[in-house]
PDB file of C-alpha atoms in Angstrom:
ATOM      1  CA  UNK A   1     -14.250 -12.178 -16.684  1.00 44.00           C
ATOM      2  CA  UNK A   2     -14.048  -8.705 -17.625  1.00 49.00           C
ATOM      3  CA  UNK A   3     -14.588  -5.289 -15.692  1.00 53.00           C
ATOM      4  CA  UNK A   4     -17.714  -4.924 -16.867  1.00 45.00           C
ATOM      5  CA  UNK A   5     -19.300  -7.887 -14.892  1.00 50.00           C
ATOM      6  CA  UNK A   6     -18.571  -6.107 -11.625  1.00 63.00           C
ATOM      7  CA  UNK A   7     -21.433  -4.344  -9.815  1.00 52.00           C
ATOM      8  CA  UNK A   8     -19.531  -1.199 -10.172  1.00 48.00           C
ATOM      9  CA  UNK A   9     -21.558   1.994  -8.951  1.00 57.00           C
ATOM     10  CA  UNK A  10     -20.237   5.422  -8.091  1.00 69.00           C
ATOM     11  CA  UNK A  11     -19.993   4.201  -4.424  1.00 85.00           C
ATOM     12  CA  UNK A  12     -17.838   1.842  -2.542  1.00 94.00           C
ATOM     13  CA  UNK A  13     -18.421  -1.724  -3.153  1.00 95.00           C
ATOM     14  CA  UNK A  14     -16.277  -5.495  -2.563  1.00 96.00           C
ATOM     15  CA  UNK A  15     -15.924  -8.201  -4.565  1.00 96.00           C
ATOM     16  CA  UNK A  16     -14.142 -11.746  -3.993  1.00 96.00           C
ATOM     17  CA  UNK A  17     -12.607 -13.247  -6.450  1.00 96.00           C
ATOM     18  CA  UNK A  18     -10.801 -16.661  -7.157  1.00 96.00           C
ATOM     19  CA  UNK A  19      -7.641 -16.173  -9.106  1.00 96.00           C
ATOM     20  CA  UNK A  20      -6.083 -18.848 -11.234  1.00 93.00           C
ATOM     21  CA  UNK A  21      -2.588 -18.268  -9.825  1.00 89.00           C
ATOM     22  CA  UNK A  22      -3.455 -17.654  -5.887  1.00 95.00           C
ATOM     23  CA  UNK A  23      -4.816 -20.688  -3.727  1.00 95.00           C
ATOM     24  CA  UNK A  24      -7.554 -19.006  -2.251  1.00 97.00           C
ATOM     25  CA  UNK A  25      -9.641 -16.385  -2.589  1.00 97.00           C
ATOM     26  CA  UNK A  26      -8.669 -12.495  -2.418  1.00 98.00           C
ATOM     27  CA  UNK A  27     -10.646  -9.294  -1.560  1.00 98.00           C
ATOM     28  CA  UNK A  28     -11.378  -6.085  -4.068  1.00 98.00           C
ATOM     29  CA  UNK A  29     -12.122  -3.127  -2.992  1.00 97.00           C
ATOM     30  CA  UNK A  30     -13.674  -0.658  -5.758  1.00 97.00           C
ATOM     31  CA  UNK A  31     -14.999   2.519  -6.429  1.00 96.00           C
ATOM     32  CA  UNK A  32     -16.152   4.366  -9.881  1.00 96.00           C
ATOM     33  CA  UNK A  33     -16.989   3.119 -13.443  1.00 93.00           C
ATOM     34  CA  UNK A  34     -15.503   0.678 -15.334  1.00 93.00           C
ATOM     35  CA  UNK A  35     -15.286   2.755 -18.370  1.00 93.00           C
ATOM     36  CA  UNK A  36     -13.312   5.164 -16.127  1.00 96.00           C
ATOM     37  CA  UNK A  37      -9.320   5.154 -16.186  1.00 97.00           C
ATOM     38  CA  UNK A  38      -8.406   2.100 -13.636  1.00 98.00           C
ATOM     39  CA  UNK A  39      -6.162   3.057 -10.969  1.00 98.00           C
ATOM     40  CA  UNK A  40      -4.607   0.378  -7.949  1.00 99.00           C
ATOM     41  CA  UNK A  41      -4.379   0.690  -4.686  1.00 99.00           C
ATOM     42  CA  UNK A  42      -1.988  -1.374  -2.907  1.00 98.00           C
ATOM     43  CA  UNK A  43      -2.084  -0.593   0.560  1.00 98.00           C
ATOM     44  CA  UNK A  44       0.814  -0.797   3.589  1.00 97.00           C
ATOM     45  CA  UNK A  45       1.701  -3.427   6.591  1.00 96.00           C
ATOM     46  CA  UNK A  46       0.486  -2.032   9.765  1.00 96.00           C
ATOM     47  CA  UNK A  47      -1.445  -4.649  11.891  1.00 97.00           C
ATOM     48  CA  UNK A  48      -4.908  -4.579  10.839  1.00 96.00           C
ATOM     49  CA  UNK A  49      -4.102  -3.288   7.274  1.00 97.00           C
ATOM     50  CA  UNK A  50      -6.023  -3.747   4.145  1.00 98.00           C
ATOM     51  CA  UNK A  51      -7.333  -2.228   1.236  1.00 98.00           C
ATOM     52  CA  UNK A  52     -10.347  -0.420   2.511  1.00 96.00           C
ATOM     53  CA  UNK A  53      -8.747   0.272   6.083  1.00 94.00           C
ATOM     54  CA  UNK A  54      -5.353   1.979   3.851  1.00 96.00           C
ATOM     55  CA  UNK A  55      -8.031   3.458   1.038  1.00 98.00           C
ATOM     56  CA  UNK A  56     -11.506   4.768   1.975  1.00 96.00           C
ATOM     57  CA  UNK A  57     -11.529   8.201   1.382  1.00 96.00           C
ATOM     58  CA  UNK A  58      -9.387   7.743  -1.520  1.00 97.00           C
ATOM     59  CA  UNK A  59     -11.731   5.557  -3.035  1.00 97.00           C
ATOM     60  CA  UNK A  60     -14.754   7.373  -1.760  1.00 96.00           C
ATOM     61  CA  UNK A  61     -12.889  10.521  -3.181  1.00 96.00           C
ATOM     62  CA  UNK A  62     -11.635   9.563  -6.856  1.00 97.00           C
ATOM     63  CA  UNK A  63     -14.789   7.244  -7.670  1.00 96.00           C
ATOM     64  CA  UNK A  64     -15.886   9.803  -9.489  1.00 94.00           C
ATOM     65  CA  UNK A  65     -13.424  10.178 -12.016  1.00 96.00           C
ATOM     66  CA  UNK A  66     -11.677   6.724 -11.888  1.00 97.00           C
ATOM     67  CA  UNK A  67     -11.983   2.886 -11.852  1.00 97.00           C
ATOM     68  CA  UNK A  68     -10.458   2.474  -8.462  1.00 98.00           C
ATOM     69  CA  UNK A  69      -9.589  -1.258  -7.227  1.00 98.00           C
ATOM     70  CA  UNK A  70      -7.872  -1.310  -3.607  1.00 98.00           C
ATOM     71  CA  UNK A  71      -7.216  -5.590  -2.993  1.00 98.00           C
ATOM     72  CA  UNK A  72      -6.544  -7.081   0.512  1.00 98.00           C
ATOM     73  CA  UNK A  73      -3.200  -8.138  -0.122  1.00 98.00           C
ATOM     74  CA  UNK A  74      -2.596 -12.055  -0.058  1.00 98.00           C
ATOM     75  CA  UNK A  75      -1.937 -12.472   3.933  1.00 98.00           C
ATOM     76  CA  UNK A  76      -4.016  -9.493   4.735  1.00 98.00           C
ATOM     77  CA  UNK A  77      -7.869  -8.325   5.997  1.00 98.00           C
ATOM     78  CA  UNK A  78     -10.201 -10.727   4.036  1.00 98.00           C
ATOM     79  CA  UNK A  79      -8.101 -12.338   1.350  1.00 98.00           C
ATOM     80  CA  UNK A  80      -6.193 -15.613   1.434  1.00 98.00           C
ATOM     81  CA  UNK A  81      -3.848 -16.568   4.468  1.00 98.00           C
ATOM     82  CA  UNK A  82      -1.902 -19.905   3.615  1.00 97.00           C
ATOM     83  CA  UNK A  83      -1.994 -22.203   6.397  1.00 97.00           C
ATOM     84  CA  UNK A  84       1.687 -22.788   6.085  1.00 96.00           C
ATOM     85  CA  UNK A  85       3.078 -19.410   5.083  1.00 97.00           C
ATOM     86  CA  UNK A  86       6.190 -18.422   3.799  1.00 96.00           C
ATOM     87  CA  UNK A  87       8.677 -17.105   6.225  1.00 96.00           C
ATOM     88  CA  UNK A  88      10.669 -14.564   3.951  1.00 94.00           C
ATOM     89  CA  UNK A  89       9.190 -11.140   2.754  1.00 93.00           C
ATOM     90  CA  UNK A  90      10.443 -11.906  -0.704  1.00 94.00           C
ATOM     91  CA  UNK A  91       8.464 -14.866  -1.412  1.00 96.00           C
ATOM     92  CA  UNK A  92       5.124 -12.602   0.204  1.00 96.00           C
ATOM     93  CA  UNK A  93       5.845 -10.263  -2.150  1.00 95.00           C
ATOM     94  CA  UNK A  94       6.582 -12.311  -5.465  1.00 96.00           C
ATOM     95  CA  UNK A  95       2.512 -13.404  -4.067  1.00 97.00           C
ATOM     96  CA  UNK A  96       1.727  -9.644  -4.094  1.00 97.00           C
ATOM     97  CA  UNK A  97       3.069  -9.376  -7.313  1.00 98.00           C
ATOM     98  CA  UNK A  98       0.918 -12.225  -9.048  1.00 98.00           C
ATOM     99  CA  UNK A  99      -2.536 -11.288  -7.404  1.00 98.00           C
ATOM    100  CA  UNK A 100      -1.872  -7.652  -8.735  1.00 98.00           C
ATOM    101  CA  UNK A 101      -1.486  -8.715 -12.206  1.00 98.00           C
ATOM    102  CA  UNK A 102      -4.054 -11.894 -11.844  1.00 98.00           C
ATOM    103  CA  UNK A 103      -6.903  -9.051 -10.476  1.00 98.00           C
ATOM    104  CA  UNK A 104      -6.292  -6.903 -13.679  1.00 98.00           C
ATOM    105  CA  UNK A 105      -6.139 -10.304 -15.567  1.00 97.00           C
ATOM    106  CA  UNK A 106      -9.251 -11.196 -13.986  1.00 96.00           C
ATOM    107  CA  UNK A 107     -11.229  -7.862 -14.509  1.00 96.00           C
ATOM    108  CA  UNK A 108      -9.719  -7.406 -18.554  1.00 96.00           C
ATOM    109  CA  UNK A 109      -7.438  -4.558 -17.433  1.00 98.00           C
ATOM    110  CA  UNK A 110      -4.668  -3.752 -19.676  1.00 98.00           C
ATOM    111  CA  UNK A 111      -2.796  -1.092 -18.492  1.00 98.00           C
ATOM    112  CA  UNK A 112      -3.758   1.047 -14.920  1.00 98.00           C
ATOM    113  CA  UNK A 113      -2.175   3.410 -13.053  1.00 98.00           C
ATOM    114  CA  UNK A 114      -0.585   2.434  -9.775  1.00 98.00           C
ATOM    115  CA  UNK A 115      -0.332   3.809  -6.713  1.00 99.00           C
ATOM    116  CA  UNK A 116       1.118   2.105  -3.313  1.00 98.00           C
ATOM    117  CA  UNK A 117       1.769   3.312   0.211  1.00 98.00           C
ATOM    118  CA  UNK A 118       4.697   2.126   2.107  1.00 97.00           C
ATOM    119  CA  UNK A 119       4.840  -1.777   1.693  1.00 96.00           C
ATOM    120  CA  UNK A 120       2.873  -1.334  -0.944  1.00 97.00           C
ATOM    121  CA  UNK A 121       5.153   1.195  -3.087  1.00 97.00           C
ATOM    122  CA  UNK A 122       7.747  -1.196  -2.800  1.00 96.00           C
ATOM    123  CA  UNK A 123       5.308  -4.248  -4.374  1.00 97.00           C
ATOM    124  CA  UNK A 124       4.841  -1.464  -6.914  1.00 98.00           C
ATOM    125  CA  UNK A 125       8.146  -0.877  -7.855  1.00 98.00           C
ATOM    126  CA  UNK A 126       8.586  -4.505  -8.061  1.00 97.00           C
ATOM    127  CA  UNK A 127       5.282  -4.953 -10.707  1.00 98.00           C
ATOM    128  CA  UNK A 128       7.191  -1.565 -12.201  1.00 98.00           C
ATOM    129  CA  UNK A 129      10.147  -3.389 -13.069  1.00 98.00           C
ATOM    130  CA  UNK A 130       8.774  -7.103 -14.004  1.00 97.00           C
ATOM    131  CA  UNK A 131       5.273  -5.986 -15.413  1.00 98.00           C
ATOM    132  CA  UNK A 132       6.344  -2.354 -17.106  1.00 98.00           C
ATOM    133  CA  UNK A 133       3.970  -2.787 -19.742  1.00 98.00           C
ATOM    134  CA  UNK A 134       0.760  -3.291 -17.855  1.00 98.00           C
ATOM    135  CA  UNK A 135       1.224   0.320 -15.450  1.00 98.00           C
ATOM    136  CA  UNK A 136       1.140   3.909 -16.758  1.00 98.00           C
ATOM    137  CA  UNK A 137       1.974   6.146 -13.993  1.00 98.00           C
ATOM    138  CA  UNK A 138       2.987   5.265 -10.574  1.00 98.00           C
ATOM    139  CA  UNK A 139       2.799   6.929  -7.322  1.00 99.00           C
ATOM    140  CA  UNK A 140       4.729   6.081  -4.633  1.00 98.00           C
ATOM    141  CA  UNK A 141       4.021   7.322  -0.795  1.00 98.00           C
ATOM    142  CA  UNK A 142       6.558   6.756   2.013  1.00 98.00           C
ATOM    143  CA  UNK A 143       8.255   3.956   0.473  1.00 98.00           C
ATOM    144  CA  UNK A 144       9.146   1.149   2.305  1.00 96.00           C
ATOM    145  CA  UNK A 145      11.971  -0.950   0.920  1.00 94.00           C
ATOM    146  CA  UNK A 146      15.154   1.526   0.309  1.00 95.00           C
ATOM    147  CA  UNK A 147      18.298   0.728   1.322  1.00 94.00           C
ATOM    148  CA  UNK A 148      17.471   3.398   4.727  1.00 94.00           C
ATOM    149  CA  UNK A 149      18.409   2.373   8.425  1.00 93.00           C
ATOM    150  CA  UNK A 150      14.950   0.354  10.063  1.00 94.00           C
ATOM    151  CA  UNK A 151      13.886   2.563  12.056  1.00 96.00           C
ATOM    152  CA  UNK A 152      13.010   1.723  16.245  1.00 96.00           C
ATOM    153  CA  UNK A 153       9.119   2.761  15.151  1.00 96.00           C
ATOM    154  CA  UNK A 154       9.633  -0.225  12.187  1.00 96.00           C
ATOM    155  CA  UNK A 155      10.721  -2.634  14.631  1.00 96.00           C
ATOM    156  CA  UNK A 156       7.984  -1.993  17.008  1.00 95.00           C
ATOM    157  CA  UNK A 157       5.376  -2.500  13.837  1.00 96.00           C
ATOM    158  CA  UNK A 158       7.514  -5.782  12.785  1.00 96.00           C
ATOM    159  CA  UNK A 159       7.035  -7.142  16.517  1.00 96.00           C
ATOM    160  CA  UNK A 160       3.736  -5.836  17.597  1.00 98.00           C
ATOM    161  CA  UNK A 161       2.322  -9.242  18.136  1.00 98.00           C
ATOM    162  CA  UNK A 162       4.816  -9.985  21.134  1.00 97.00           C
ATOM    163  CA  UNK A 163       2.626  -8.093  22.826  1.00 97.00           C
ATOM    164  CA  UNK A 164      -0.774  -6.953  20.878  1.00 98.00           C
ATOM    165  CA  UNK A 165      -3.476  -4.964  22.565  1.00 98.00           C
ATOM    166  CA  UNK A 166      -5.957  -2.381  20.944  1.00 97.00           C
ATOM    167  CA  UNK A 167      -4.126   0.326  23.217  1.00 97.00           C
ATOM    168  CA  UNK A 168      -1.165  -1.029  21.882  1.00 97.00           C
ATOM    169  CA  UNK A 169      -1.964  -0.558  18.761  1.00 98.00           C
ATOM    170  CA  UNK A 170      -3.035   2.755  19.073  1.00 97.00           C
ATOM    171  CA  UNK A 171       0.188   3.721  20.341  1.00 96.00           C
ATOM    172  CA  UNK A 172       1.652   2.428  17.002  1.00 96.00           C
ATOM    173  CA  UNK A 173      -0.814   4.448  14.883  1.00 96.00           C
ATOM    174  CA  UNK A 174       0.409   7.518  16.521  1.00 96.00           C
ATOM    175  CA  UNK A 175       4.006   6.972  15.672  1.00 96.00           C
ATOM    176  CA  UNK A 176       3.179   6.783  12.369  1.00 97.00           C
ATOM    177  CA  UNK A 177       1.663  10.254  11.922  1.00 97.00           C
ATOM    178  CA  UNK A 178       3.154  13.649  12.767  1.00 97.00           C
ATOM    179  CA  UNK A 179       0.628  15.105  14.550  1.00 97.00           C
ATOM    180  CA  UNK A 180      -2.072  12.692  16.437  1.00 95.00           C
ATOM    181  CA  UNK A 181      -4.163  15.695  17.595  1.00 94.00           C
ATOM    182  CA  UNK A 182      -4.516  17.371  13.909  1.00 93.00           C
ATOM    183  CA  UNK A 183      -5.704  13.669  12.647  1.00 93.00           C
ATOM    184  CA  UNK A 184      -9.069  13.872  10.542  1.00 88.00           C
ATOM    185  CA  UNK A 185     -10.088  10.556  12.236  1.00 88.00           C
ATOM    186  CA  UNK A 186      -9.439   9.352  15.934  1.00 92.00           C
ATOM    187  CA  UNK A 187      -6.700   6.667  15.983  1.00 94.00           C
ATOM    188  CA  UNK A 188      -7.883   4.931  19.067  1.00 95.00           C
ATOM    189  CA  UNK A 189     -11.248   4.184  17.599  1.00 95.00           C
ATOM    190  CA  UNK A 190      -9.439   3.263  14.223  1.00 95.00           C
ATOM    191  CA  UNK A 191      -6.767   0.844  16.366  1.00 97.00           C
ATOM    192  CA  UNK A 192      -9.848  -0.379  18.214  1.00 97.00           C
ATOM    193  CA  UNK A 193     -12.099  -0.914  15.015  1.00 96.00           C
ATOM    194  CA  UNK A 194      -8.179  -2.791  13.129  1.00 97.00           C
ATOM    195  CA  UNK A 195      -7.699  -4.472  16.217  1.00 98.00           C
ATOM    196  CA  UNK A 196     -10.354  -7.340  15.137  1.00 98.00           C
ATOM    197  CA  UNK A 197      -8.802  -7.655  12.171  1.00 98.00           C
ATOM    198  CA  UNK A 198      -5.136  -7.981  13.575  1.00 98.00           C
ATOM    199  CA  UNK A 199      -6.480 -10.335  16.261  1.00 98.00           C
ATOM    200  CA  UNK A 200      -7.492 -12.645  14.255  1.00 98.00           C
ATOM    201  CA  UNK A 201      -5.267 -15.974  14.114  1.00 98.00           C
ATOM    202  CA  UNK A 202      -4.975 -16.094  10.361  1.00 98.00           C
ATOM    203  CA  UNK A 203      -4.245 -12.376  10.277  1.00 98.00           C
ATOM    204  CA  UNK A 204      -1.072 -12.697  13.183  1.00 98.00           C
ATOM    205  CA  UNK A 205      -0.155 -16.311  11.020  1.00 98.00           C
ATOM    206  CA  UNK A 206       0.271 -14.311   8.181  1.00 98.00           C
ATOM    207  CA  UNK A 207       1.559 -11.244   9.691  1.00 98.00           C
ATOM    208  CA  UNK A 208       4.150 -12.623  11.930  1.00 98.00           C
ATOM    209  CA  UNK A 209       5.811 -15.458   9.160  1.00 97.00           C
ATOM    210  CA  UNK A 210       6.204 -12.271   6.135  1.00 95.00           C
ATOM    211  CA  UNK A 211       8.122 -10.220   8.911  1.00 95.00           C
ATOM    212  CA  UNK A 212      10.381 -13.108   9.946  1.00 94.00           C
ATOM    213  CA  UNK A 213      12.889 -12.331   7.604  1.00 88.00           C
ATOM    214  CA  UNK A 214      13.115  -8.738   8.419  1.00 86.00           C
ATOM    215  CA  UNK A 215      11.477  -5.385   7.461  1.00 85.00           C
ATOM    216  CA  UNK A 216       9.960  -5.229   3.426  1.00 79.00           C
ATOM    217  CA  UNK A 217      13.071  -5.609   0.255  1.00 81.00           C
ATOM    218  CA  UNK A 218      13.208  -3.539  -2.261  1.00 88.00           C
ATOM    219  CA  UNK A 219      14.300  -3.477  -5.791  1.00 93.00           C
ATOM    220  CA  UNK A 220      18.234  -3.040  -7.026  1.00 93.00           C
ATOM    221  CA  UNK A 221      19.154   0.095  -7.733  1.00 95.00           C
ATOM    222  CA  UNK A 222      19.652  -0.897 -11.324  1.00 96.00           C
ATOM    223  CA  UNK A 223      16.509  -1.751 -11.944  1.00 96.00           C
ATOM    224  CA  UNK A 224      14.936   1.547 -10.176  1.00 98.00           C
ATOM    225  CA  UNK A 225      17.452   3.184 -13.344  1.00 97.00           C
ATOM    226  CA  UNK A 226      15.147   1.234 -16.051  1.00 97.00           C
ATOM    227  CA  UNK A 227      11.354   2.221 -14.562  1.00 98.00           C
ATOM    228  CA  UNK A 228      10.495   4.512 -17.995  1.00 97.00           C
ATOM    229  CA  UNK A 229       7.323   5.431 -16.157  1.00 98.00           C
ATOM    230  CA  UNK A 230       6.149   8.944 -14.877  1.00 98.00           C
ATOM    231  CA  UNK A 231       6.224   8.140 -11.597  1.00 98.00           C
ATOM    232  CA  UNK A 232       5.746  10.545  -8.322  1.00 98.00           C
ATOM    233  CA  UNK A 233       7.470  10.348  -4.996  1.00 98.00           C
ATOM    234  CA  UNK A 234       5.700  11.753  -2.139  1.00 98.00           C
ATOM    235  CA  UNK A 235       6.750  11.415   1.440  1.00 98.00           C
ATOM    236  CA  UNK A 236       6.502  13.087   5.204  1.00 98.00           C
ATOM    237  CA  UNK A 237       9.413  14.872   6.418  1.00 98.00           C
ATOM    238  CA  UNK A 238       8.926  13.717  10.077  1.00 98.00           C
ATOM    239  CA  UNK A 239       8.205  10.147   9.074  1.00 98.00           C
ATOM    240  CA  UNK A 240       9.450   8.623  11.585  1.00 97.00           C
ATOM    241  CA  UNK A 241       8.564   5.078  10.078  1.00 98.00           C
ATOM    242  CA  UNK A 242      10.382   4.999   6.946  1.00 98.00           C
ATOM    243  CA  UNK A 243      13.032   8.600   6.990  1.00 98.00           C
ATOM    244  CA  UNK A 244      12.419  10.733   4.123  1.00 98.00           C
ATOM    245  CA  UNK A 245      15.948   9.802   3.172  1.00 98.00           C
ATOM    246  CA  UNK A 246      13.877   6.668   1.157  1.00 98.00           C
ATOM    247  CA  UNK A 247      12.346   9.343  -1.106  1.00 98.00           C
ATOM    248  CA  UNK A 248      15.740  11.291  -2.064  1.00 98.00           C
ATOM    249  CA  UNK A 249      17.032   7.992  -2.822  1.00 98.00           C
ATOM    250  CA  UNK A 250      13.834   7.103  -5.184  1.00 98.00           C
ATOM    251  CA  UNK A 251      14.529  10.444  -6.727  1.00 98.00           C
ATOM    252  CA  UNK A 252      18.335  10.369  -7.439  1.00 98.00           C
ATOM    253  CA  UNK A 253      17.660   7.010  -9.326  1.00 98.00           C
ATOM    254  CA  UNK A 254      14.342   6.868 -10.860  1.00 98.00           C
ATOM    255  CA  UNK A 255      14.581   8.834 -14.486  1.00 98.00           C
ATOM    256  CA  UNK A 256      11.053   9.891 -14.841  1.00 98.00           C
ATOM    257  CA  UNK A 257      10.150  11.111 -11.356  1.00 98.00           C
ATOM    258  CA  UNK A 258       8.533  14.184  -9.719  1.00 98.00           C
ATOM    259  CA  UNK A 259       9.490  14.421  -5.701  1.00 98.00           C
ATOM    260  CA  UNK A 260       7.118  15.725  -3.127  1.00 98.00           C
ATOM    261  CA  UNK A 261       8.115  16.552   0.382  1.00 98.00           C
ATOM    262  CA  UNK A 262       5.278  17.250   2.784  1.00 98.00           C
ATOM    263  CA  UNK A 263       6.368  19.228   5.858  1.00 98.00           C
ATOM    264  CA  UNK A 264       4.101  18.466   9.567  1.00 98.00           C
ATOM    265  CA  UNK A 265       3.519  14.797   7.969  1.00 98.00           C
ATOM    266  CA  UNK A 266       4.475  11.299   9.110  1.00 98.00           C
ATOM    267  CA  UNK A 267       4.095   7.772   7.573  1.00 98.00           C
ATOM    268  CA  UNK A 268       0.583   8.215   6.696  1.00 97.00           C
ATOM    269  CA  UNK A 269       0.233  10.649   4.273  1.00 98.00           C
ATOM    270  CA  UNK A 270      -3.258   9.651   2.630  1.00 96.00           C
ATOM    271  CA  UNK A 271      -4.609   9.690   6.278  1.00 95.00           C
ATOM    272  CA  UNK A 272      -3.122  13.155   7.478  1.00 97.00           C
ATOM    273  CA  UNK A 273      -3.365  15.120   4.403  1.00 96.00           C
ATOM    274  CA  UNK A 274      -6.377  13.278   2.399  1.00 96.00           C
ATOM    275  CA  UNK A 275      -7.350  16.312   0.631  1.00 96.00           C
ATOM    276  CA  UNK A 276      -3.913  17.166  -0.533  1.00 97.00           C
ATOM    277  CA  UNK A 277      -3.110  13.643  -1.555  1.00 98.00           C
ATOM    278  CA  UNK A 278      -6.515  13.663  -3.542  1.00 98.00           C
ATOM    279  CA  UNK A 279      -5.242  16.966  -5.317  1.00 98.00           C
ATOM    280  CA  UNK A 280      -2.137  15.906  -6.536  1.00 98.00           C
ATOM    281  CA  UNK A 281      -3.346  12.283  -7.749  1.00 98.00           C
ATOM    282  CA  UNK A 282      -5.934  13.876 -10.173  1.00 98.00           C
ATOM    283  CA  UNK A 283      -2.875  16.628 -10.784  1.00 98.00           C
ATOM    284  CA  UNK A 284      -0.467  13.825 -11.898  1.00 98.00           C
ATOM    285  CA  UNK A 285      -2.785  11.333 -13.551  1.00 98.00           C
ATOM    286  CA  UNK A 286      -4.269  14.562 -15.770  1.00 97.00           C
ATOM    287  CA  UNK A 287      -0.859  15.298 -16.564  1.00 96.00           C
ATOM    288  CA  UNK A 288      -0.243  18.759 -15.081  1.00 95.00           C
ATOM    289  CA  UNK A 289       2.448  17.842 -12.313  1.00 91.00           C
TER     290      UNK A 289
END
């Protein structure tokens, strides 16, 4: 199959698709044409997470200039939940790191940019380091993964299901972003709309059995020192989810990198500051940044 089978208008459209090397089926979100430059999505681990939930306006937003793809991850939203999952992060994200490269398999996709948010940056650093030749530039936004003290507002989003509620939830959407009040979108209607995702028994199966082992791993500091590509490290200065430390770190040991710092922003920078985050995608992937 190549990209040019997919129904791929302007708009915002999903496809499922059966990979060779996943079980069951997974979710693609996309935006744009297919003659545009592809760029991937992966998207972070807050309950209720997925690819459109993480990606909306960004794919709304950049549809017109690029091939955007935004997948469920495996154990996510609407793609594949094993019935027996594994119970360490590392094994999740070795899955991450196959569907990735089976989607751009799958759709004839030889090189793409990539871009990942929290949990997902660190499954990007990972396809970085084991895939090199399939990415050109990488952006990376609040990574998750660095060798940085797990934060109390971590914890809370690695237990949430000890005691889930939609309110709850919304209390955990708030700690993620600097300023609730200046949000673009209401987090108690976004917790409330998540929330039947996250309730879901699949969804708390998966969700529960990748954070058994602890928060998301990273990759060793010696392999951060090979990455060879452009890659740009944005994060919040009051994230209080993953500490802005993470990004310094990224920066000290990545060769290639440009380092953003966004003052009055949390965890969720494409949520808080969409417009900015828009700006300095097309800035970076055009080459002026």
């Amino acid at each position: 199959m190549s990209a040019s089978t997919l129904a791929a208008p302007i708009g915002l459209a999903s496809t499922q698709m059966q990979l060779p090397s996943i079980e069951g089926p997974v979710t693609v979100h996309h935006s744009g044409s297919v003659d545009s430059a592809p760029v991937v999505f992966l998207h972070g681990a807050a309950p209720g997470a997925g690819g459109l939930s993480n990606w909306r306006p960004a794919l709304t937003e950049l549809g017109s200039d690029f091939f955007c793809l935004a997948p469920d991850f495996v154990g996510f939203a609407d793609s594949w939940h094993p019935a027996e999952p594994p119970r360490d992060m590392r094994l999740w994200n070795r899955l991450r790191v196959e569907q990735t490269l089976a989607v751009l398999d799958h759709l004839g996709i030889e090189r793409a940019h990539l871009v990942g948010s929290s949990m997902g940056a660190s499954v990007a650093l990972q396809l970085l380091t084991e895939a090199p030749e399939r990415f050109d530039k990488a952006v990376l936004l609040a990574t998750a993964g660095t060798p940085v003290p797990v934060t109390e507002e971590l914890e809370r989003v690695m237990s949430f299901y000890l005691d889930p509620s939609p309110a709850a939830l919304a209390r955990l959407y708030s700690w993620f972003v600097h300023d609730p009040a200046a949000m673009p979108v209401d987090l108690r209607a976004l917790a409330e709309r998540n929330y039947v995702v996250a309730s879901r028994p699949d969804v708390r199966r998966s969700f529960e059995a990748q954070f058994a082992s602890g928060p998301p791993v990273g990759v060793p500091e010696t392999a951060l020192r090979r990455i060879s590509h452009p890659t740009l490290v944005v994060h919040g200065l009051q994230d209080s989810v993953v500490p802005v430390e993470a990004a310094y770190y990224l920066a000290r040991h990545i060769p290639d990198v440009r380092l953003h710092v966004l003052g009055r922003c949390g965890h969720w920078i494409p949520s808080e500051y969409p417009d900015r985050t828009h700006r300095l995608l097309r800035s970076f992937f055009a080459g002026d940044l």
